[in-house]
XYZ file of C-alpha atoms in Angstrom:
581
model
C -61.208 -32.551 72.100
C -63.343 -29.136 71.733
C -65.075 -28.474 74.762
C -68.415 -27.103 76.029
C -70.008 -26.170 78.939
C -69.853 -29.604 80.380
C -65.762 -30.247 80.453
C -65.572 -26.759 82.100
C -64.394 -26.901 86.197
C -66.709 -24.388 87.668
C -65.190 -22.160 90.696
C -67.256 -20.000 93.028
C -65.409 -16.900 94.562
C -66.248 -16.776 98.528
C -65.220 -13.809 100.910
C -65.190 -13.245 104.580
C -69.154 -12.595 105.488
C -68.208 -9.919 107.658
C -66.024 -7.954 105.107
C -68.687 -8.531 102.591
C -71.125 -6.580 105.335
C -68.473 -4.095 105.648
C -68.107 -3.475 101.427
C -71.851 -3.389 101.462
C -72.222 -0.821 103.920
C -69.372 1.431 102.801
C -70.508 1.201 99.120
C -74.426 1.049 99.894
C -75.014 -1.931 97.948
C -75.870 -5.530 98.177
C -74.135 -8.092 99.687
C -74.060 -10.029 95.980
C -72.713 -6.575 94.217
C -70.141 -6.086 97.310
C -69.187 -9.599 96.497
C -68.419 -8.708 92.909
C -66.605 -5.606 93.677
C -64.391 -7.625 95.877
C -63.291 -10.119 93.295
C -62.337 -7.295 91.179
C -59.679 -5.739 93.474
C -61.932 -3.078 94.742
C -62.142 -2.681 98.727
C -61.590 0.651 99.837
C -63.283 3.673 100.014
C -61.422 5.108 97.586
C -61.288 2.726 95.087
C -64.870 2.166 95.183
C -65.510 5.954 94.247
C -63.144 5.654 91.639
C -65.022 2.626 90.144
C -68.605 3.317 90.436
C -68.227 7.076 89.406
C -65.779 6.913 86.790
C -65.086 10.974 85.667
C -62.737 12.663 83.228
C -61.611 14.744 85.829
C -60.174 11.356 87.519
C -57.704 10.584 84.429
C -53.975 10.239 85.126
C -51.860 12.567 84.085
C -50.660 12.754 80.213
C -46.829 13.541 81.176
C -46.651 10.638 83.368
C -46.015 8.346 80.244
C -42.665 8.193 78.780
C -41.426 10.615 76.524
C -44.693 12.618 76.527
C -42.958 15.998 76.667
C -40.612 15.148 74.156
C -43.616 14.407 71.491
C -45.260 17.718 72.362
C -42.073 19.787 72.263
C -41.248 18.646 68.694
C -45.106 18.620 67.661
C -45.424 22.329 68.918
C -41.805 23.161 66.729
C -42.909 21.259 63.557
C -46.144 24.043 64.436
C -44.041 27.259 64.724
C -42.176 26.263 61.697
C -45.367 25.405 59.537
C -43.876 21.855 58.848
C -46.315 19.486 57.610
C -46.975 15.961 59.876
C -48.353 12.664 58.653
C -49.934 10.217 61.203
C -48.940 7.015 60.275
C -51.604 4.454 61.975
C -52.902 0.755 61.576
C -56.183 -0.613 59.814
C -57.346 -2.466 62.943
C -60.141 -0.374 64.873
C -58.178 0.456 67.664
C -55.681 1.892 65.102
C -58.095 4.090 62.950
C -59.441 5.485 66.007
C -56.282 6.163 67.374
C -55.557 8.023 64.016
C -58.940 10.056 63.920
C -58.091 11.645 67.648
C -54.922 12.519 66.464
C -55.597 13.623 63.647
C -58.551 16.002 64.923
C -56.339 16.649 67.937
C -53.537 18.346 65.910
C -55.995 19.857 63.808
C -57.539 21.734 66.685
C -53.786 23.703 66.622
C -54.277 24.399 62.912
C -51.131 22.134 62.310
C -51.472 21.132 58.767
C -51.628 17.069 59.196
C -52.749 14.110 57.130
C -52.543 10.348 57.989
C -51.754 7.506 56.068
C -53.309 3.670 57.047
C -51.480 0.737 55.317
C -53.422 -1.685 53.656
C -53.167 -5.073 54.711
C -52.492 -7.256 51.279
C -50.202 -4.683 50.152
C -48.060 -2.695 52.835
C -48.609 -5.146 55.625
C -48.961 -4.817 59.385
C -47.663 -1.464 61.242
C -45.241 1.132 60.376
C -43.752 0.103 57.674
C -41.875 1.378 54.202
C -45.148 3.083 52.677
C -45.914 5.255 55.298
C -41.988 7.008 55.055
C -42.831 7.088 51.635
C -46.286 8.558 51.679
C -44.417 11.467 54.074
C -41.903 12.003 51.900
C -44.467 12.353 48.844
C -46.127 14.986 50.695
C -43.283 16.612 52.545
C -43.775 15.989 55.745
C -40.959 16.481 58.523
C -42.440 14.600 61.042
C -44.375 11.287 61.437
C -46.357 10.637 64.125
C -47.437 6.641 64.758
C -50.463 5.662 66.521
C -50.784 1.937 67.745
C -47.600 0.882 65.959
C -44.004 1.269 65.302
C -42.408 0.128 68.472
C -40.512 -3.034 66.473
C -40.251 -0.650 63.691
C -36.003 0.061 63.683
C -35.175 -0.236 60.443
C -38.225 2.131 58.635
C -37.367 4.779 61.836
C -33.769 4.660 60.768
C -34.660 4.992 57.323
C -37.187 8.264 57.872
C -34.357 9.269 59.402
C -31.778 9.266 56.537
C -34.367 11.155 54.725
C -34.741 13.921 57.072
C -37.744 12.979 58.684
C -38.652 13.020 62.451
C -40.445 9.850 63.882
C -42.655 10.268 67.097
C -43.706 6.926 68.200
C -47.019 6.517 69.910
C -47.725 2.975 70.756
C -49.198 0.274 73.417
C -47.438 -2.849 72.130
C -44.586 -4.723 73.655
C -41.353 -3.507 73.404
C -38.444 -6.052 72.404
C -36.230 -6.327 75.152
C -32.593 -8.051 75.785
C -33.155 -10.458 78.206
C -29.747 -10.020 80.236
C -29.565 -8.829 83.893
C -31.615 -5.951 83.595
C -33.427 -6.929 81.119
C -32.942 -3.986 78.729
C -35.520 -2.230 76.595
C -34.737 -1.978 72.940
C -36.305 0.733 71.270
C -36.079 2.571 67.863
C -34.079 5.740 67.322
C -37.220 7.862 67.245
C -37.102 11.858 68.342
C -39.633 10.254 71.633
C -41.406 7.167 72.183
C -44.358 7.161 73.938
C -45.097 3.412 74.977
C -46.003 2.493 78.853
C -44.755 -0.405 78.494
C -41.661 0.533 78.081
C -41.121 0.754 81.666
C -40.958 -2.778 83.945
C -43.664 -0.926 86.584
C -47.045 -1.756 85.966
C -49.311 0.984 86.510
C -52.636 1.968 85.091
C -51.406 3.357 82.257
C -49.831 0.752 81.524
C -52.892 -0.996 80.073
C -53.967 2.134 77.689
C -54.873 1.223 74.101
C -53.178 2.687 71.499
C -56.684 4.911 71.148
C -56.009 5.574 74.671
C -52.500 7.120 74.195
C -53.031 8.812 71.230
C -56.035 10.758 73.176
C -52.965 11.298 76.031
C -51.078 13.031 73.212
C -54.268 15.548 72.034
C -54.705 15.921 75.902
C -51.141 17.364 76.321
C -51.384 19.275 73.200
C -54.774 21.177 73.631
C -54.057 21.673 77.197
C -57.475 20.910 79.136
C -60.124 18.118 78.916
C -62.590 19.923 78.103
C -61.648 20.765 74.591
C -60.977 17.363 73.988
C -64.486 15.734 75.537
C -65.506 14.918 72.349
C -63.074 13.001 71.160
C -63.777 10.546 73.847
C -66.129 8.106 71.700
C -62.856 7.526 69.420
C -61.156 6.619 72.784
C -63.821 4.399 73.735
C -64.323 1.979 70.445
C -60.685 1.979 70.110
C -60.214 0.782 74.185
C -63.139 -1.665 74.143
C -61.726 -2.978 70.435
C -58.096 -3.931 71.823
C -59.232 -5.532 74.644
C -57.561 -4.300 77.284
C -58.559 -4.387 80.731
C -61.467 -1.918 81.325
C -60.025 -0.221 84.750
C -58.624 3.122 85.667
C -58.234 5.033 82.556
C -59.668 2.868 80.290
C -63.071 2.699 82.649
C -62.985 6.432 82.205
C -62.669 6.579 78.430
C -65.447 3.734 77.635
C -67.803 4.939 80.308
C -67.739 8.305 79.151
C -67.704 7.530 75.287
C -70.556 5.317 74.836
C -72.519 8.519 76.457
C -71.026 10.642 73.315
C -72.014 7.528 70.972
C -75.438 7.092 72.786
C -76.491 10.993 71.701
C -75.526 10.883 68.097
C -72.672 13.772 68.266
C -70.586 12.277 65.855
C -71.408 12.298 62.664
C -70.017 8.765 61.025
C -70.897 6.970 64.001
C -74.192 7.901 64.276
C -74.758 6.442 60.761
C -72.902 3.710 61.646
C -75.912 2.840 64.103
C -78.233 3.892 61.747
C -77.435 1.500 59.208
C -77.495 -1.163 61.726
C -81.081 -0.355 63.759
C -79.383 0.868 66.427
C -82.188 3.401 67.881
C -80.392 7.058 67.883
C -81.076 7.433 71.546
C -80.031 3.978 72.719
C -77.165 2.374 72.886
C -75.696 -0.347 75.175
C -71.744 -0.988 75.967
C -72.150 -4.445 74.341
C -73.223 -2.671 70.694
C -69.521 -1.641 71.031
C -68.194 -5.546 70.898
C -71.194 -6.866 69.063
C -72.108 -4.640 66.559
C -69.685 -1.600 65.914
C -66.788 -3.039 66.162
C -66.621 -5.779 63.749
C -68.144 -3.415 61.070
C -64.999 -0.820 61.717
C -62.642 -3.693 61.783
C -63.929 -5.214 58.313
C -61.993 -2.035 56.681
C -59.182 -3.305 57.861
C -60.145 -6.921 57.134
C -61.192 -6.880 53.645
C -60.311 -3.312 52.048
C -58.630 -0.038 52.648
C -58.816 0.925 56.427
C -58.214 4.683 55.136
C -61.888 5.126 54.371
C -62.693 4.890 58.262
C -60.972 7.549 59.618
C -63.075 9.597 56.741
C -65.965 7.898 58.111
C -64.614 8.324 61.995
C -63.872 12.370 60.927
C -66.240 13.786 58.464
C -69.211 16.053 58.752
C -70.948 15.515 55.921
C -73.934 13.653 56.707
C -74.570 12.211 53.188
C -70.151 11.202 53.577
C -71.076 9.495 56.561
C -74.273 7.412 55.426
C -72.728 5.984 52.082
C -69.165 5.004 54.098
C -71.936 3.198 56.937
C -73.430 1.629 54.144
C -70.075 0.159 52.349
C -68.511 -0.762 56.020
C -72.215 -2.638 56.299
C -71.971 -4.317 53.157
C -68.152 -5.339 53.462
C -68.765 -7.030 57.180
C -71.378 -9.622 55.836
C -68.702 -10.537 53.447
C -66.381 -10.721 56.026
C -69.061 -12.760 57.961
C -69.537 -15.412 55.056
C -65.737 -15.841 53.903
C -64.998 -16.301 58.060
C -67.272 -19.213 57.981
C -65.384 -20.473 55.017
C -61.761 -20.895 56.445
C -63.190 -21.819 59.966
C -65.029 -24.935 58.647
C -61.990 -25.709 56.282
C -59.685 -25.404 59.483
C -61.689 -27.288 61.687
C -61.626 -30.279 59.152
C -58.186 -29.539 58.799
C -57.499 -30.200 62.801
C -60.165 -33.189 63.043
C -57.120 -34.971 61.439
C -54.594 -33.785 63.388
C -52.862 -36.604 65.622
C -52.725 -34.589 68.579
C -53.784 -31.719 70.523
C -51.748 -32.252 73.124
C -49.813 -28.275 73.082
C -50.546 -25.751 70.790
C -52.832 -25.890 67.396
C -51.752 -24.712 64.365
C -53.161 -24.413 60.712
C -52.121 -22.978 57.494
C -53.424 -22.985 54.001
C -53.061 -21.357 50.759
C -56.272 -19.378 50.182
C -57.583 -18.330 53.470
C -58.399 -14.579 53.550
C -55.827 -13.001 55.763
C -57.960 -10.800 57.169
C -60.134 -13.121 58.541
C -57.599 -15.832 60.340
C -57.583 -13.700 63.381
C -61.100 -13.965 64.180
C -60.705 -17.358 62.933
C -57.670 -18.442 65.953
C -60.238 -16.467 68.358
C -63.058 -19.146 67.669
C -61.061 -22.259 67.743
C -58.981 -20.875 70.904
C -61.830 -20.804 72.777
C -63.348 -24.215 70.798
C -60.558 -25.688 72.198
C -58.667 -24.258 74.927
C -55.079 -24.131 73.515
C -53.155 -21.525 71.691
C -54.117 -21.278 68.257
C -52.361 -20.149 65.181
C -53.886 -19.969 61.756
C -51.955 -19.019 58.714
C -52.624 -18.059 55.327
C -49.590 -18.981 52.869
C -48.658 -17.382 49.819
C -45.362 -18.824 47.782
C -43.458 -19.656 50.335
C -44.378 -17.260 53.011
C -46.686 -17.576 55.367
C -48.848 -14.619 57.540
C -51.079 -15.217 60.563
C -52.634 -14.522 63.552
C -52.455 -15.973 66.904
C -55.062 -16.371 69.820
C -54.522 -17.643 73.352
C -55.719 -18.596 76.724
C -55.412 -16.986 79.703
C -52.992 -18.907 80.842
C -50.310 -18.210 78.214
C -48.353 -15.311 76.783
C -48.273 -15.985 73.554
C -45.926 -13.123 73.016
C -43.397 -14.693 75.522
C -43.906 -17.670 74.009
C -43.359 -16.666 70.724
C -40.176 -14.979 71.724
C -38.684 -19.188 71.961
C -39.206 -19.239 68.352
C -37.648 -16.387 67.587
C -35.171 -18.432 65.557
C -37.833 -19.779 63.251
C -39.989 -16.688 62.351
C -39.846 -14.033 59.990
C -41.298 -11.462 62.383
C -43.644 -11.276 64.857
C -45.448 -8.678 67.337
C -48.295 -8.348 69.417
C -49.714 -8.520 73.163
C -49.694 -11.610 75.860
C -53.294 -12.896 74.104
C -52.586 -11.915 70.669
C -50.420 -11.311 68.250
C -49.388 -11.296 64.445
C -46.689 -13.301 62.784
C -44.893 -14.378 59.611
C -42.805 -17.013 58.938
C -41.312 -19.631 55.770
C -43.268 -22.605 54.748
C -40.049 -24.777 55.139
C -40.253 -23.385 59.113
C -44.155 -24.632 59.624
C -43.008 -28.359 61.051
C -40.047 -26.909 62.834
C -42.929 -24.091 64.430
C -45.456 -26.265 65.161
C -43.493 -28.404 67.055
C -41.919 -25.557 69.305
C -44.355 -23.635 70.081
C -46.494 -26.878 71.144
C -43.254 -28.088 73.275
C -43.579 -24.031 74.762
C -46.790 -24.860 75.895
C -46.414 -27.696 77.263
C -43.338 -26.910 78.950
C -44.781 -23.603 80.659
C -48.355 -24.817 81.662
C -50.047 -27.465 83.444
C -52.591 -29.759 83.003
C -55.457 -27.908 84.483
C -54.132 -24.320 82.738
C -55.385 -26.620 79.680
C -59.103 -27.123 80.704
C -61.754 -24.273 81.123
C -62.669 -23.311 84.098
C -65.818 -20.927 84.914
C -65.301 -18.154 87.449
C -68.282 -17.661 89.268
C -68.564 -14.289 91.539
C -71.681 -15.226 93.629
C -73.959 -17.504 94.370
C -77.797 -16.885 94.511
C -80.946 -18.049 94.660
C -83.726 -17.627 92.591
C -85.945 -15.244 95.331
C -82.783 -12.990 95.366
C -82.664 -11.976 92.010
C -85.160 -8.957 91.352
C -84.772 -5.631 89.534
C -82.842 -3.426 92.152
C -79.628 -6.157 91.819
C -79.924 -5.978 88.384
C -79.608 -2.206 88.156
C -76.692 -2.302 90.627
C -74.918 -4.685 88.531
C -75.840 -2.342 85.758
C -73.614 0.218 87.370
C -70.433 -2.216 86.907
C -70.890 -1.345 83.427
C -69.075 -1.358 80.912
C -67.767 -5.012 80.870
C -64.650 -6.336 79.343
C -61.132 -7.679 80.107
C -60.460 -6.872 83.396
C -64.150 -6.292 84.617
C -65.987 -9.190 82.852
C -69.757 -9.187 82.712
C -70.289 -10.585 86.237
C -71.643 -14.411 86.969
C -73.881 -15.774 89.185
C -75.032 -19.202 90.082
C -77.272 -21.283 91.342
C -77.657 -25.174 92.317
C -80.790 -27.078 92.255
C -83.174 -25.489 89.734
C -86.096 -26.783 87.567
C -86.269 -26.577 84.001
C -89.391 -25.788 82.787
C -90.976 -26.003 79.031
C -87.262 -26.020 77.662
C -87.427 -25.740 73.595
C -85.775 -24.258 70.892
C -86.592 -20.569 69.617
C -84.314 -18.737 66.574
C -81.288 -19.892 65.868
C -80.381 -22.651 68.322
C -81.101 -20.725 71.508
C -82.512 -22.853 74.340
C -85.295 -20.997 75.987
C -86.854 -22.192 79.525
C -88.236 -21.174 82.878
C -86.358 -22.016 85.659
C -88.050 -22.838 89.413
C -86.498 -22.532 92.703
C -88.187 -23.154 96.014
C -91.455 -21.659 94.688
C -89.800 -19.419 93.098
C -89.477 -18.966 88.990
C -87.217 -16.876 86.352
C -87.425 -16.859 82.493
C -84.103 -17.766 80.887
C -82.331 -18.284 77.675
C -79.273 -19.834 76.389
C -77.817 -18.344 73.316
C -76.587 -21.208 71.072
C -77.149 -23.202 73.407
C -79.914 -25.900 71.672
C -77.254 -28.881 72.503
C -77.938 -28.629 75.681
C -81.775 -29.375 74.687
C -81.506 -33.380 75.702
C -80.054 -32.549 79.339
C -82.698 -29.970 80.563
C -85.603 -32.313 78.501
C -84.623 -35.408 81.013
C -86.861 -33.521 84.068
C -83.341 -33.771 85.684
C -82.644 -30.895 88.133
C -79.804 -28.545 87.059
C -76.940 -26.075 88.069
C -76.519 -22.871 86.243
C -74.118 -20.024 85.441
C -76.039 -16.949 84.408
C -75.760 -13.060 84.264
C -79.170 -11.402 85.155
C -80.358 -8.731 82.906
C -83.823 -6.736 81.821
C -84.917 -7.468 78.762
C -87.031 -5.468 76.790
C -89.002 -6.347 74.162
C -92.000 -5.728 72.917
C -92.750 -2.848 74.829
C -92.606 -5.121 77.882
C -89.491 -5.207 80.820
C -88.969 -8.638 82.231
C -86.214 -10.064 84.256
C -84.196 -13.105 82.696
C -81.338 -15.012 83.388
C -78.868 -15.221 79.996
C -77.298 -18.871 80.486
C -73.592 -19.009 80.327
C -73.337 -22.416 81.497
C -75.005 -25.451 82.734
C -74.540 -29.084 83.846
C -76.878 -31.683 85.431
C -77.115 -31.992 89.547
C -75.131 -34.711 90.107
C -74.529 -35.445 93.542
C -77.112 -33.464 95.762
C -75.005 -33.659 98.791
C -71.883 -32.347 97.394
C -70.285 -28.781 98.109
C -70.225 -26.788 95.249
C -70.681 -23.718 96.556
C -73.804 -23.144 94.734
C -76.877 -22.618 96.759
């Protein structure tokens, strides 16, 4: 069954009235924001300082992670002895970005470095044979990753036969031997700088691989300051892993989109050029939206390389014709994603079951799009989805989960059946032989099944506060504003409200249901992106809940308040307690 708004169980986050007072006072802000910042963890004085003025000066320190002063002591010999280094990174956006800082980090120490990004069809995911190659081409003595290489043991051991150095820099899961300490199994490399390597979570441990590699140029160069600029590569490369926004990673995005809101990079201020971004405006959601997916179609459809010219150059005329081409090769993208989704949803409408885990395969689906593709029928249907695209006999994918699952731990009970396989707790990549597909399918649904229950297997809507109509006016709008940016880990915050009138509900662009919404006398403009099949339950007169995040929109030249719908259902039962006002 794919579900909508409707199937989802809506929960509304309530809090002591008194400590709400208390957060509002010590914070100076309304009851509904201190309601918000108390779902998110954030009670104290302290942390509240931390959140709402987010400051490079506030970042952790670099040698904190492991192995840090290893890397720098072998990146600052390989620069006495004039070696050459290659910077071996991945085509994904968090992994060109990664690259770039790196790459201009080392470069700010005159340390003769190039990089190397493997291409997807032909060198496959990671650290893998081609980049030792590429180093030994050149004659490089040392190789530093960036987002990858942590599962890499045999191309580390084989660098090392020819007399090349391997720093690993990476963010991805370690492999680990689960005995009764649980060992950490890690490549022979010179250092490896991972957080996750330890079992201590800490906020660090949550860095991108962007993230780390911008760790790295800080320990090299010394200060912050010398390295400011390099935090706009630290904040697409954060916001495009998805990993939670807080701590460090609140830093990097909060202070990056300013860089990428004043144009000082060249590439990426064609990048919003050639895609009507206004030079002097840009919001956190352009990140997600719009940059993001263009960067990533590199990766996707061509050779990733051509970013980190795009991410590094100076030349303006460089930058506008590599905008252009990553422009041109996203609507592609766009319209062979739509392909393989619609074949894989026909595909599962014949599917007996649905009961664990869905998976898909075909030959003929675009690798680089069955990632995006899981993502959409993940959330389509609430399970763990993987979508493969076969070749011969063997078979590549991506995988996409709930939040529920870890689909890396999960994977691990297949181990037996794959080919390889790497990746995070909500995503990851894997391989494995057509004659294992039945055998797979049937595990990882059993997995599912066997870890979760019923309800981890229906939506459910987290709702921070609930409001009414009269309380929603411009000064808690621009407080929420300063909760920005939102992502995993600080999610765009959601209000509701029970009881309200639909007025003049109708259709406008591309199935968005538009409508003004009354309370008590009191009236809002909404809209409800992609939301026209809702169009038959507003239309009935019927009174309705909503789930909404307040914003201002501009257009026209005009600032109005609205209410962007991210769920609604029909009122019911009057009497009962939803927590909605």
């Amino acid at each position: 069954m794919a579900f909508n708004g409707l199937n989802s169980r809506w929960y509304v986050n309530k809090t002591n009235p008194e400590y709400i007072e208390y957060v509002s006072r010590i914070a100076s802000v309304s009851p509904a924001c201190a309601q918000i910042l108390i779902n998110r963890g954030i009670k104290t004085s302290e942390q509240i300082e931390l959140f709402l003025n987010p400051d490079i000066k506030k970042l952790s320190d670099p040698y904190d992670l492991p192995d840090m002063k290893k890397a720098i002591v072998r990146i600052m010999e390989a620069k006495r002895n004039n070696e050459k280094i290659l910077i071996c990174g991945d085509y994904d956006a968090d992994g060109v970005t990664a690259t770039s800082i790196m790459l201009e980090g080392l470069r700010k120490l005159s340390i003769d470095t190039s990089y190397f990004i493997p291409n997807r069809l032909t060198d496959g995911y990671g650290f893998g044979d081609s980049g030792v190659d590429k180093a030994a081409a050149i004659g490089a003595k040392l190789i530093i990753t960036v987002d990858c290489g942590i599962s890499s043991f045999d191309v580390v051991a084989r660098a090392d036969r020819l007399g090349i150095d391997v720093i690993i820099t990476d963010h991805h899961e370690p492999s680990r031997m689960l005995n009764e300490k649980e060992t950490v199994l890690l490549p022979e490399a010179i250092a490896v700088v991972n957080p996750k390597i330890s079992l201590s979570l800490s906020q660090q441990s949550f860095l991108s691989g962007a993230g780390i590699a911008f760790m790295v140029a800080w320990a090299l160069v010394g200060n912050t300051d010398d390295i400011y600029e390099l935090l706009d590569l630290a904040a697409v490369g954060t916001s495009a892993d998805v990993v939670p926004l807080i701590g460090d990673n609140r830093i990097f995005v909060k202070e990056g989109i300013k860089l990428i809101r004043s144009g000082q990079r060249t590439g990426i201020r064609a990048l919003k050029s050639v895609t009507g971004i206004k030079p002097d405006f840009f919001k956190s959601t352009f990140l997600s939206f719009i940059l993001i997916p263009r960067i990533n179609a590199a990766g996707r459809m061509a050779d990733a390389g051509d970013v980190v010219r795009l991410l590094t150059t100076k030349s303006e005329a460089e930058a506008e014709e590599l905008a252009l081409w990553l422009n041109d090769l996203n609507s592609q993208r766009q319209s062979i994603e739509k392909i393989v989704y619609n074949e894989a949803m026909e595909q599962i409408s014949k599917m007996d079951s649905l009961e664990g885990a869905i998976v898909a395969a075909s030959e003929g689906w675009h690798p680089g799009v069955v990632g995006i593709v899981a993502a959409r029928i993940a959330e389509t249907y609430y399970r763990p989805t993987f979508i493969f695209s076969a070749k011969n006999d063997l078979l590549k994918g991506s995988a996409r989960s709930i939040p529920s699952f870890d689909i890396y731990s999960g994977l691990t009970e297949c181990r037996d059946l794959l080919a390889g396989f790497g990746g995070h707790k909500q995503a990851a990549g894997i391989s494995l032989y057509g004659r294992n597909l039945e055998g797979f399918r049937q595990r990882i649904s059993e997995v599912v099944l066997k870890n979760l229950k019923e309800d981890d297997l229906t939506p459910s809507t987290n709702i921070d506060v609930s409001v009414r109509i009269a309380d929603i006016n411009n000064e808690l709008v621009n407080e929420v504003s300063r909760l920005e940016p939102f992502g995993n880990g600080n999610e765009e915050p959601l209000f509701g409200a029970k009881g309200l009138e639909p007025v003049n509900p109708r259709i406008v662009g591309n199935n968005h249901l538009k409508m003004y919404l009354k309370q008590n006398g009191c009236g809002i403009d909404s809209i409800g992106f992609d939301f026209g099949v809702y169009l038959e339950i507003v239309g009935a007169n019927a009174l309705i809940d909503a789930v909404f995040h307040p914003v201002i929109n501009e257009w026209d030249g005009g600032r109005y308040l609205q209410l962007n719908l991210k769920a609604i259902r029909p009122v019911i039962n009057e009497n009962n307690d939803s927590g909605l006002h």
